[in-house]
Short mmCIF file of C-alpha atoms in Angstrom, two decimals:
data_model
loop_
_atom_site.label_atom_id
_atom_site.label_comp_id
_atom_site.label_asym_id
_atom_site.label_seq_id
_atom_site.Cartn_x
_atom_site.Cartn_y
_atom_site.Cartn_z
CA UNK A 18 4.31 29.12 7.04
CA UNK A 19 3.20 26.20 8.92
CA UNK A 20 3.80 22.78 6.87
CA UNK A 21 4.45 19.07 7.90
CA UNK A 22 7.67 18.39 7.44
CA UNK A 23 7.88 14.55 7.61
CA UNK A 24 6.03 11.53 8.99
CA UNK A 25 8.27 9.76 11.27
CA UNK A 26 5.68 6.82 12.44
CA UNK A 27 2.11 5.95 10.75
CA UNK A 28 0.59 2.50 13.25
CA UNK A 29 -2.45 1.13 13.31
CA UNK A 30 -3.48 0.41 17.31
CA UNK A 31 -6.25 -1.03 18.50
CA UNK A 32 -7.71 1.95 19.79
CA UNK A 33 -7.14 2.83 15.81
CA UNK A 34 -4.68 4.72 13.76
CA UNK A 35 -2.04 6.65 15.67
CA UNK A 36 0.03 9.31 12.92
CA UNK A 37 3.54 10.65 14.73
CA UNK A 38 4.45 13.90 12.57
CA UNK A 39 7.39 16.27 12.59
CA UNK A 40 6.13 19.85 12.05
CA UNK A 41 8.05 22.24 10.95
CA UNK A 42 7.45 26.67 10.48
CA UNK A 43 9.88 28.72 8.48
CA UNK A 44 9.56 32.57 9.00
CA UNK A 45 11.20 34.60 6.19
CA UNK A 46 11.11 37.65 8.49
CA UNK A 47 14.03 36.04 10.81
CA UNK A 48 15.10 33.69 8.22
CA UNK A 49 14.78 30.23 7.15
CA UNK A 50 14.43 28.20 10.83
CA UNK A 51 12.45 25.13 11.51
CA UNK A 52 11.31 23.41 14.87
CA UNK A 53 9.54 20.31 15.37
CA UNK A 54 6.65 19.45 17.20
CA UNK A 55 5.69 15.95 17.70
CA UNK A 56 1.69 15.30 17.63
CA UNK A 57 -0.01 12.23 18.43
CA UNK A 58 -3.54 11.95 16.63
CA UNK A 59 -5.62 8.79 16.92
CA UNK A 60 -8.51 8.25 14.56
CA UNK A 61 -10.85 5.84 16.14
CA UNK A 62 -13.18 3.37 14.20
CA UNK A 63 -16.65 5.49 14.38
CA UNK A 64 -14.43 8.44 12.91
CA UNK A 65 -14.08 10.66 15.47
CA UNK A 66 -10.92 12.14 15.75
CA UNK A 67 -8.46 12.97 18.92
CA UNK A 68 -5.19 14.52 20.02
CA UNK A 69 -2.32 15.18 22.09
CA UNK A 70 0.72 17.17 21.32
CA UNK A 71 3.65 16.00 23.09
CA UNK A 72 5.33 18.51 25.96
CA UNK A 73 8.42 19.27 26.37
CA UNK A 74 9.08 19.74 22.18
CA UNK A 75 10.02 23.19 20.77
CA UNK A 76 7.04 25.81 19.75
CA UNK A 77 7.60 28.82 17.95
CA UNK A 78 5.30 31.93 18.97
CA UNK A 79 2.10 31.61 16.37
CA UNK A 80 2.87 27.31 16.14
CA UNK A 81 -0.06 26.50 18.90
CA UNK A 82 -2.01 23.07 19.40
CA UNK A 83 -4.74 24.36 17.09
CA UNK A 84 -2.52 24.76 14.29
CA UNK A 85 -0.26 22.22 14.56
CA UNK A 86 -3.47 19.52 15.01
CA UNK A 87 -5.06 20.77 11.92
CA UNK A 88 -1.98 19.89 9.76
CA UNK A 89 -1.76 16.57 11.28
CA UNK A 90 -5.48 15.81 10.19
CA UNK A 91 -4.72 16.96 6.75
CA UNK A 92 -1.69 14.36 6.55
CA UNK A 93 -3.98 11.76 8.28
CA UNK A 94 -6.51 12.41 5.62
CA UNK A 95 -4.29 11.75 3.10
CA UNK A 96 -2.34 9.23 4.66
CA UNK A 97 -6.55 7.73 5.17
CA UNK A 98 -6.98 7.62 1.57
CA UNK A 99 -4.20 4.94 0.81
CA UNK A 100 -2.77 3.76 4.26
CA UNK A 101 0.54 5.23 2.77
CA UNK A 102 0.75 8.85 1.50
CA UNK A 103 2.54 7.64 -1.48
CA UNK A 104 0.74 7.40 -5.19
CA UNK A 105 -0.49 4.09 -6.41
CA UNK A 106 0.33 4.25 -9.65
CA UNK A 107 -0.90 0.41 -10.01
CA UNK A 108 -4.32 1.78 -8.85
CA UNK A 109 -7.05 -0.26 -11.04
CA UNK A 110 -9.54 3.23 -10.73
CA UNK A 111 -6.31 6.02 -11.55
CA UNK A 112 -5.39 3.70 -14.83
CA UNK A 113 -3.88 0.51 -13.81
CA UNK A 114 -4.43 -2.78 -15.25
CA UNK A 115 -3.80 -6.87 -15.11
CA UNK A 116 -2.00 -7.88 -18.35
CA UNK A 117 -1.24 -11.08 -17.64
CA UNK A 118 -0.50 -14.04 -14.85
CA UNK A 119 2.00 -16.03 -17.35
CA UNK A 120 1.35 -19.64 -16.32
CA UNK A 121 0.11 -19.27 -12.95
CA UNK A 122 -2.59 -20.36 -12.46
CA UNK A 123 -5.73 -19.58 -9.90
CA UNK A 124 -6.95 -21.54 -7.22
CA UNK A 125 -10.41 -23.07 -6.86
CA UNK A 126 -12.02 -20.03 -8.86
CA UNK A 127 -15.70 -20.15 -8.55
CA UNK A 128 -18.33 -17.85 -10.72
CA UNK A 129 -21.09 -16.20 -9.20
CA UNK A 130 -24.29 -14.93 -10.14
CA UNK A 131 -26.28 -11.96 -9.92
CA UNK A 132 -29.87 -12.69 -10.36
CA UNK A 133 -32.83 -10.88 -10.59
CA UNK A 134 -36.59 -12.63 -10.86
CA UNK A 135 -34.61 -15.95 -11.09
CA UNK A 136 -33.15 -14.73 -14.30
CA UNK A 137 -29.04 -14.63 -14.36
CA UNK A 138 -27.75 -10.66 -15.34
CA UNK A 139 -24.64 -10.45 -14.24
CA UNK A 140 -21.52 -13.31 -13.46
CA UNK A 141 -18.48 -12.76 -11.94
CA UNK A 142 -15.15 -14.31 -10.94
CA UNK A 143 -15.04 -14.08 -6.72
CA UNK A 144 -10.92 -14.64 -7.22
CA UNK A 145 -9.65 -12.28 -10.14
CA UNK A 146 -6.17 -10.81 -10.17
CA UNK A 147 -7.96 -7.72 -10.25
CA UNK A 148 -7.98 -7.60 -7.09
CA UNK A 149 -4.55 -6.71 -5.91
CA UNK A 150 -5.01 -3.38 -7.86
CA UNK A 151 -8.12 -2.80 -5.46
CA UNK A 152 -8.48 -1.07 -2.32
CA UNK A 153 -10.65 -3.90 -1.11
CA UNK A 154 -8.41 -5.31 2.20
CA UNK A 155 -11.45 -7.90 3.89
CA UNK A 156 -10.70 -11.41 4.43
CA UNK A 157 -11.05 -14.16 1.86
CA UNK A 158 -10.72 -10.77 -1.13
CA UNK A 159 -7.47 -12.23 -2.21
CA UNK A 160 -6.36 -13.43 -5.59
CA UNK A 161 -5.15 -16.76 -4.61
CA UNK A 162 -3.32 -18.54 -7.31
CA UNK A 163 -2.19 -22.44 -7.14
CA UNK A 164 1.50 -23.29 -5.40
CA UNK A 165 3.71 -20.49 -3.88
CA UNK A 166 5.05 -19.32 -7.27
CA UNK A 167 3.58 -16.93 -9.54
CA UNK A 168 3.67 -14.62 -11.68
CA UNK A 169 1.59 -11.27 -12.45
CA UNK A 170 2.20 -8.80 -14.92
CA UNK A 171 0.95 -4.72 -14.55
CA UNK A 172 0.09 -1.80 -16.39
CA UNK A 173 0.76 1.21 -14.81
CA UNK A 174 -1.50 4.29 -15.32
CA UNK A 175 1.39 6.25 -16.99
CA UNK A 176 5.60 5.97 -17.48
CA UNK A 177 6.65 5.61 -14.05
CA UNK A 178 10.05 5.72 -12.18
CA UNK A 179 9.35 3.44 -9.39
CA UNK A 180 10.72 4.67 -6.00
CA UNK A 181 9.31 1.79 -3.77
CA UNK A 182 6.55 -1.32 -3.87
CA UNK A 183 4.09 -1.94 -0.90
CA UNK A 184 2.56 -5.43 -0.13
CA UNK A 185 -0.24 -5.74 1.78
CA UNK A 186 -1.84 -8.80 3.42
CA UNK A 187 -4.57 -9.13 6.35
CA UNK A 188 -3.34 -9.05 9.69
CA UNK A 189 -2.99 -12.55 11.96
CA UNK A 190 -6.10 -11.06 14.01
CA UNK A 191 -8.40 -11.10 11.31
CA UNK A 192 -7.74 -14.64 9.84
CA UNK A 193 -9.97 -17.26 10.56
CA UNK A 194 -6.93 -19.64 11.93
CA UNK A 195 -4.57 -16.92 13.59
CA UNK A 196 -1.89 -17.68 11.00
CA UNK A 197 -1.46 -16.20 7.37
CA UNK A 198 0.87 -18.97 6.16
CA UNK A 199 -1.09 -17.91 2.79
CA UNK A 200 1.21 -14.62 2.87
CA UNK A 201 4.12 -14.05 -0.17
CA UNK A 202 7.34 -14.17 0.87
CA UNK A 203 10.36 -14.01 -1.08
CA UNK A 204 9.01 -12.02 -4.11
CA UNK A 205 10.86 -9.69 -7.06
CA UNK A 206 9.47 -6.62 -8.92
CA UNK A 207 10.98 -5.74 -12.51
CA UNK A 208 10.48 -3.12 -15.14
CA UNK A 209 9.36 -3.82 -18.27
CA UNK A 210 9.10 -1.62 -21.22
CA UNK A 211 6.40 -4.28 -22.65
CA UNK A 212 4.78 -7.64 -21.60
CA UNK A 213 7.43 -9.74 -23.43
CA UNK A 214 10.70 -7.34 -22.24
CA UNK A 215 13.12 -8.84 -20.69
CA UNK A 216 12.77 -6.46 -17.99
CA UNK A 217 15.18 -4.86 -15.23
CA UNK A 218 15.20 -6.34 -11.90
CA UNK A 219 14.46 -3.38 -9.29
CA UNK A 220 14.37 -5.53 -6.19
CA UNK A 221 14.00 -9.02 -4.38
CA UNK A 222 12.04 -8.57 -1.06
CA UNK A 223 10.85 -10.65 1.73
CA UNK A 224 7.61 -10.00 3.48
CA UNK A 225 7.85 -10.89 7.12
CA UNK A 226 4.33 -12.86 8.41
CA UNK A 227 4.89 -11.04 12.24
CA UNK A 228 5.58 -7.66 10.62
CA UNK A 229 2.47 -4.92 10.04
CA UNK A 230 -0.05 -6.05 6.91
CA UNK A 231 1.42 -3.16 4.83
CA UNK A 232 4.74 -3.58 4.29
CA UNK A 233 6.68 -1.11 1.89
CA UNK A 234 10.15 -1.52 -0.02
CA UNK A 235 12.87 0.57 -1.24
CA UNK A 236 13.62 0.33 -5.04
CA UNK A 237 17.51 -2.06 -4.68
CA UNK A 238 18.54 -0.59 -7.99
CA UNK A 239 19.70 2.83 -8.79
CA UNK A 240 17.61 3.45 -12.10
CA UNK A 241 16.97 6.48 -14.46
CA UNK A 242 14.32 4.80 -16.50
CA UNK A 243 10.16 4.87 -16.87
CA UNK A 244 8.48 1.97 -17.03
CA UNK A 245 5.01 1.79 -18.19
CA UNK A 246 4.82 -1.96 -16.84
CA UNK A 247 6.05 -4.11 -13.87
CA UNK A 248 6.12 -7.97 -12.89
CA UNK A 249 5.88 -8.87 -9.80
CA UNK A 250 7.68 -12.37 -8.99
CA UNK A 251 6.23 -14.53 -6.00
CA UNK A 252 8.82 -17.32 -5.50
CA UNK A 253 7.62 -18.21 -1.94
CA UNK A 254 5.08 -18.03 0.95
CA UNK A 255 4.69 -18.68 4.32
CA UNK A 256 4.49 -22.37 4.33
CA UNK A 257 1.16 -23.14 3.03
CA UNK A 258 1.57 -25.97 0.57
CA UNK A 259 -1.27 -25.68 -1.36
CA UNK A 260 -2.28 -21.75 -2.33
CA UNK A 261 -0.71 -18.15 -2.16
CA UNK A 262 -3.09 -14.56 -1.68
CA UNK A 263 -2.39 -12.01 -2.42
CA UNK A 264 -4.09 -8.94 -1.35
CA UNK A 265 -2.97 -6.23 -2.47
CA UNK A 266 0.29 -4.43 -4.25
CA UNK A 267 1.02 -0.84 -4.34
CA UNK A 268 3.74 0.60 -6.76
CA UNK A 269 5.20 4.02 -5.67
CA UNK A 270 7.19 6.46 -7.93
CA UNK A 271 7.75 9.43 -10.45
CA UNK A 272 5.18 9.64 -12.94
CA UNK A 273 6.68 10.71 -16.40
CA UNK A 274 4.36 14.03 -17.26
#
């Protein structure tokens, strides 16, 4: 049976994504036995799809190029759908949901309209919290809040254990000035069993401004608890004296069934 085994390296280049994958194939005819093949597939920005498999790795007989590419594209496909391979459980469209922002408060929020015969039908908020909870990842979709502190309170979609948090800003490339001082970075994430809780302190994180856009962190503390909410602390950012963004935040885990 031919699976992947684990993803050692998921980039982005600017030729576009680039997936590095151990595969491995067990046999229960000659016993448990794996070997790894390293695969290099590139997924350009009009879709098409391309591949190399590295020489000089270790191939079992019935592990060919063939095979070993189509499990690549499956992981790529799923890695695709997220950027991570790991469950959102923060996800506004699987069940997540803003509860609150405490005190912060936004900047410069602006309502627009959606009219139709010069008649208003629809109004919305172009910076809502919402938005970290959203796949969205274009310049300027941000929820930008006043300061470099803040404060924003989640629902999950169900009791989770959380494993690991990903933050996720635009790249330097794609800002209008080169920089992202805008970026968090000193932030927290706790569990809370409800909005008022207390709440357990599962990490305090820095996101680096020269690192990739999506960053991801390990859970600090050793925990054997579901939470159905988290709170995720800004306390800094990258210098910009005036507002924060914040793109997007991804919270990984074991969903209670």
């Amino acid at each position: 049976m031919l699976k992947i085994c684990h993803i050692l390296q998921m980039k982005e280049t600017g030729e576009g994504l680039e997936l590095l994958a151990g595969v491995s194939s067990t046999s229960t005819s000659s016993g448990d036995a794996s070997l790894f093949a390293t695969v290099n597939l590139s997924k350009n920005n009009n879709g098409s799809t391309y591949s190399s498999v590295s020489t000089g790795m270790p191939f079992i007989t019935g592990l060919n190029e063939s095979a070993v590419i189509q499990i690549v594209k499956d992981a790529l496909m799923k890695y695709d759908a997220d950027k991570t391979g790991m469950v959102d459980h923060a996800l506004e469209s699987a069940g997540g949901n803003i509860i609150s922002t405490r005190c912060t408060e936004s900047y410069q929020v602006h309502q627009a309209e959606v009219m139709i015969l010069g008649f208003p039908v629809y109004r919305y908020s172009t910076n809502n919290p919402r938005t970290i909870i959203q796949p969205d990842r274009m310049p300027g979709q941000c929820w930008a809040f006043k300061g470099s502190q803040g404060y924003i309170v989640i629902q999950l979609a169900g009791l989770v254990k959380p494993t690991a948090f990903s933050l996720e800003h635009i790249p330097k490339s794609l800002s209008p000035t080169g920089e992202i001082d805008s970026a968090p970075r000193e932030f927290e994430v706790w569990g809370l069993l409800s909005e008022n809780d207390e709440g357990i302190q599962l990490g305090s994180y820095e996101y680096s401004q020269n690192g990739e856009p999506l960053q991801s962190f390990i859970v600090e503390k050793e925990i054997d608890e579901y939470f159905p909410i988290v709170e995720l602390k800004i306390n800094s950012n990258h210098g910009n004296m005036h507002y924060t963004c914040l793109y997007r935040f991804r919270v990984h885990g074991v969903r209670h069934l």
